[in-house]
């Protein structure tokens, strides 16, 4: 089953997922929380590895993905894509989380490569579930972009019932 966790921007979707998977050993994937300074980073759920998302002022242009005023490290997205694909192949999870699909993915960058592959494989998978995080304003665009026909839209309060 594909679950799409949605809500408005900055309403606690990632925080709810962090809390939900904290004491579970059947969840893997990547989350994109903020650190204590408000900087976003990727967190590999099972391995607990982290890597920064935002580019520094000294980062070379060819290593950056820009969207609006934000500049992200290409290497961080590559690490996240690699981790998601590896986790999906190993299937050592009941729930695989992809946080989040948005404007970059609609342009076929960011987490697009792993999302495209993983979503295609989960369309008919019954024993393993996929949780996609999508802001509410992009929900229909993401569903259409990835041709997701069978899914359940959930909000952060629904996590406890999974």
GROMACS .gro file of C-alpha atoms in nm, residues 6-149:
model
  144
    6UNK     CA    1   0.012   1.532   0.360
    7UNK     CA    2  -0.049   1.863   0.527
    8UNK     CA    3   0.043   2.226   0.487
    9UNK     CA    4   0.405   2.344   0.492
   10UNK     CA    5   0.573   2.344   0.835
   11UNK     CA    6   0.286   2.171   1.018
   12UNK     CA    7   0.490   1.893   1.179
   13UNK     CA    8   0.469   1.608   0.926
   14UNK     CA    9   0.838   1.519   0.963
   15UNK     CA   10   0.831   1.565   1.341
   16UNK     CA   11   0.530   1.332   1.362
   17UNK     CA   12   0.717   1.072   1.156
   18UNK     CA   13   1.025   1.107   1.377
   19UNK     CA   14   0.812   1.040   1.684
   20UNK     CA   15   0.621   0.757   1.514
   21UNK     CA   16   0.929   0.564   1.405
   22UNK     CA   17   1.139   0.637   1.717
   23UNK     CA   18   1.059   0.308   1.893
   24UNK     CA   19   0.996   0.095   1.586
   25UNK     CA   20   1.235  -0.140   1.409
   26UNK     CA   21   1.013  -0.200   1.106
   27UNK     CA   22   1.060   0.145   0.946
   28UNK     CA   23   1.333   0.261   0.710
   29UNK     CA   24   1.384   0.539   0.459
   30UNK     CA   25   1.484   0.903   0.484
   31UNK     CA   26   1.348   1.194   0.682
   32UNK     CA   27   1.433   1.559   0.634
   33UNK     CA   28   1.407   1.728   0.976
   34UNK     CA   29   1.554   2.057   1.098
   35UNK     CA   30   1.848   2.064   1.337
   36UNK     CA   31   1.867   2.285   1.647
   37UNK     CA   32   1.975   2.579   1.428
   38UNK     CA   33   1.682   2.534   1.190
   39UNK     CA   34   1.899   2.384   0.913
   40UNK     CA   35   1.748   2.093   0.721
   41UNK     CA   36   1.933   1.765   0.691
   42UNK     CA   37   1.868   1.410   0.575
   43UNK     CA   38   1.837   1.133   0.833
   44UNK     CA   39   1.857   0.770   0.729
   45UNK     CA   40   1.602   0.612   0.960
   46UNK     CA   41   1.762   0.272   1.031
   47UNK     CA   42   2.131   0.359   1.006
   48UNK     CA   43   2.083   0.698   1.183
   49UNK     CA   44   2.336   0.852   0.942
   50UNK     CA   45   2.283   1.222   0.875
   51UNK     CA   46   2.406   1.462   0.609
   52UNK     CA   47   2.337   1.834   0.558
   53UNK     CA   48   2.096   1.946   0.291
   54UNK     CA   49   2.174   2.316   0.252
   55UNK     CA   50   2.475   2.426   0.051
   56UNK     CA   51   2.735   2.653   0.212
   57UNK     CA   52   2.853   2.979   0.063
   58UNK     CA   53   3.176   2.809  -0.047
   59UNK     CA   54   3.002   2.524  -0.232
   60UNK     CA   55   3.082   2.519  -0.603
   61UNK     CA   56   2.786   2.594  -0.834
   62UNK     CA   57   2.804   2.257  -1.010
   63UNK     CA   58   2.744   2.084  -0.673
   64UNK     CA   59   2.422   2.276  -0.602
   65UNK     CA   60   2.054   2.227  -0.679
   66UNK     CA   61   1.862   2.556  -0.660
   67UNK     CA   62   1.489   2.596  -0.613
   68UNK     CA   63   1.359   2.943  -0.540
   69UNK     CA   64   1.583   3.101  -0.274
   70UNK     CA   65   1.709   2.762  -0.152
   71UNK     CA   66   2.034   2.594  -0.249
   72UNK     CA   67   2.084   2.226  -0.175
   73UNK     CA   68   2.379   1.989  -0.203
   74UNK     CA   69   2.354   1.748  -0.496
   75UNK     CA   70   2.563   1.500  -0.299
   76UNK     CA   71   2.306   1.488  -0.019
   77UNK     CA   72   2.029   1.402  -0.262
   78UNK     CA   73   2.253   1.138  -0.419
   79UNK     CA   74   2.319   0.987  -0.076
   80UNK     CA   75   1.947   0.987   0.003
   81UNK     CA   76   1.858   0.832  -0.335
   82UNK     CA   77   2.122   0.562  -0.290
   83UNK     CA   78   2.004   0.484   0.063
   84UNK     CA   79   1.638   0.463  -0.042
   85UNK     CA   80   1.714   0.231  -0.334
   86UNK     CA   81   1.935   0.009  -0.117
   87UNK     CA   82   1.673  -0.006   0.160
   88UNK     CA   83   1.402  -0.085  -0.091
   89UNK     CA   84   1.608  -0.369  -0.239
   90UNK     CA   85   1.684  -0.519   0.103
   91UNK     CA   86   1.318  -0.497   0.213
   92UNK     CA   87   1.414  -0.504   0.579
   93UNK     CA   88   1.114  -0.292   0.669
   94UNK     CA   89   0.737  -0.291   0.687
   95UNK     CA   90   0.722   0.083   0.609
   96UNK     CA   91   0.960   0.275   0.383
   97UNK     CA   92   0.947   0.656   0.423
   98UNK     CA   93   1.035   0.914   0.158
   99UNK     CA   94   1.040   1.267   0.306
  100UNK     CA   95   0.955   1.459   0.096
  101UNK     CA   96   0.841   1.477  -0.265
  102UNK     CA   97   0.794   1.830  -0.390
  103UNK     CA   98   0.892   2.088  -0.647
  104UNK     CA   99   1.235   1.936  -0.716
  105UNK     CA  100   1.088   1.594  -0.782
  106UNK     CA  101   0.829   1.743  -1.017
  107UNK     CA  102   1.132   1.868  -1.216
  108UNK     CA  103   1.281   1.514  -1.211
  109UNK     CA  104   1.559   1.605  -0.967
  110UNK     CA  105   1.603   1.576  -0.591
  111UNK     CA  106   1.466   1.238  -0.476
  112UNK     CA  107   1.302   1.173  -0.812
  113UNK     CA  108   1.522   0.882  -0.922
  114UNK     CA  109   1.459   0.672  -0.613
  115UNK     CA  110   1.094   0.779  -0.586
  116UNK     CA  111   1.019   0.678  -0.944
  117UNK     CA  112   1.165   0.331  -0.895
  118UNK     CA  113   1.026   0.271  -0.547
  119UNK     CA  114   0.675   0.393  -0.626
  120UNK     CA  115   0.659   0.168  -0.934
  121UNK     CA  116   0.758  -0.133  -0.722
  122UNK     CA  117   0.511  -0.053  -0.442
  123UNK     CA  118   0.209  -0.014  -0.667
  124UNK     CA  119   0.137  -0.386  -0.636
  125UNK     CA  120   0.325  -0.470  -0.318
  126UNK     CA  121   0.106  -0.592  -0.034
  127UNK     CA  122   0.356  -0.694   0.235
  128UNK     CA  123   0.564  -0.373   0.239
  129UNK     CA  124   0.424  -0.023   0.259
  130UNK     CA  125   0.546   0.311   0.132
  131UNK     CA  126   0.490   0.643   0.308
  132UNK     CA  127   0.542   0.947   0.087
  133UNK     CA  128   0.548   1.293   0.244
  134UNK     CA  129   0.390   1.554   0.019
  135UNK     CA  130   0.279   1.907   0.102
  136UNK     CA  131  -0.092   1.949   0.046
  137UNK     CA  132  -0.057   2.209  -0.230
  138UNK     CA  133   0.143   1.962  -0.445
  139UNK     CA  134  -0.055   1.646  -0.370
  140UNK     CA  135  -0.241   1.620  -0.702
  141UNK     CA  136   0.070   1.713  -0.902
  142UNK     CA  137   0.278   1.441  -0.732
  143UNK     CA  138   0.004   1.179  -0.777
  144UNK     CA  139  -0.017   1.262  -1.146
  145UNK     CA  140   0.361   1.291  -1.196
  146UNK     CA  141   0.426   0.945  -1.052
  147UNK     CA  142   0.101   0.795  -1.183
  148UNK     CA  143  -0.008   0.674  -0.840
  149UNK     CA  144  -0.356   0.528  -0.879
   0.00000   0.00000   0.00000
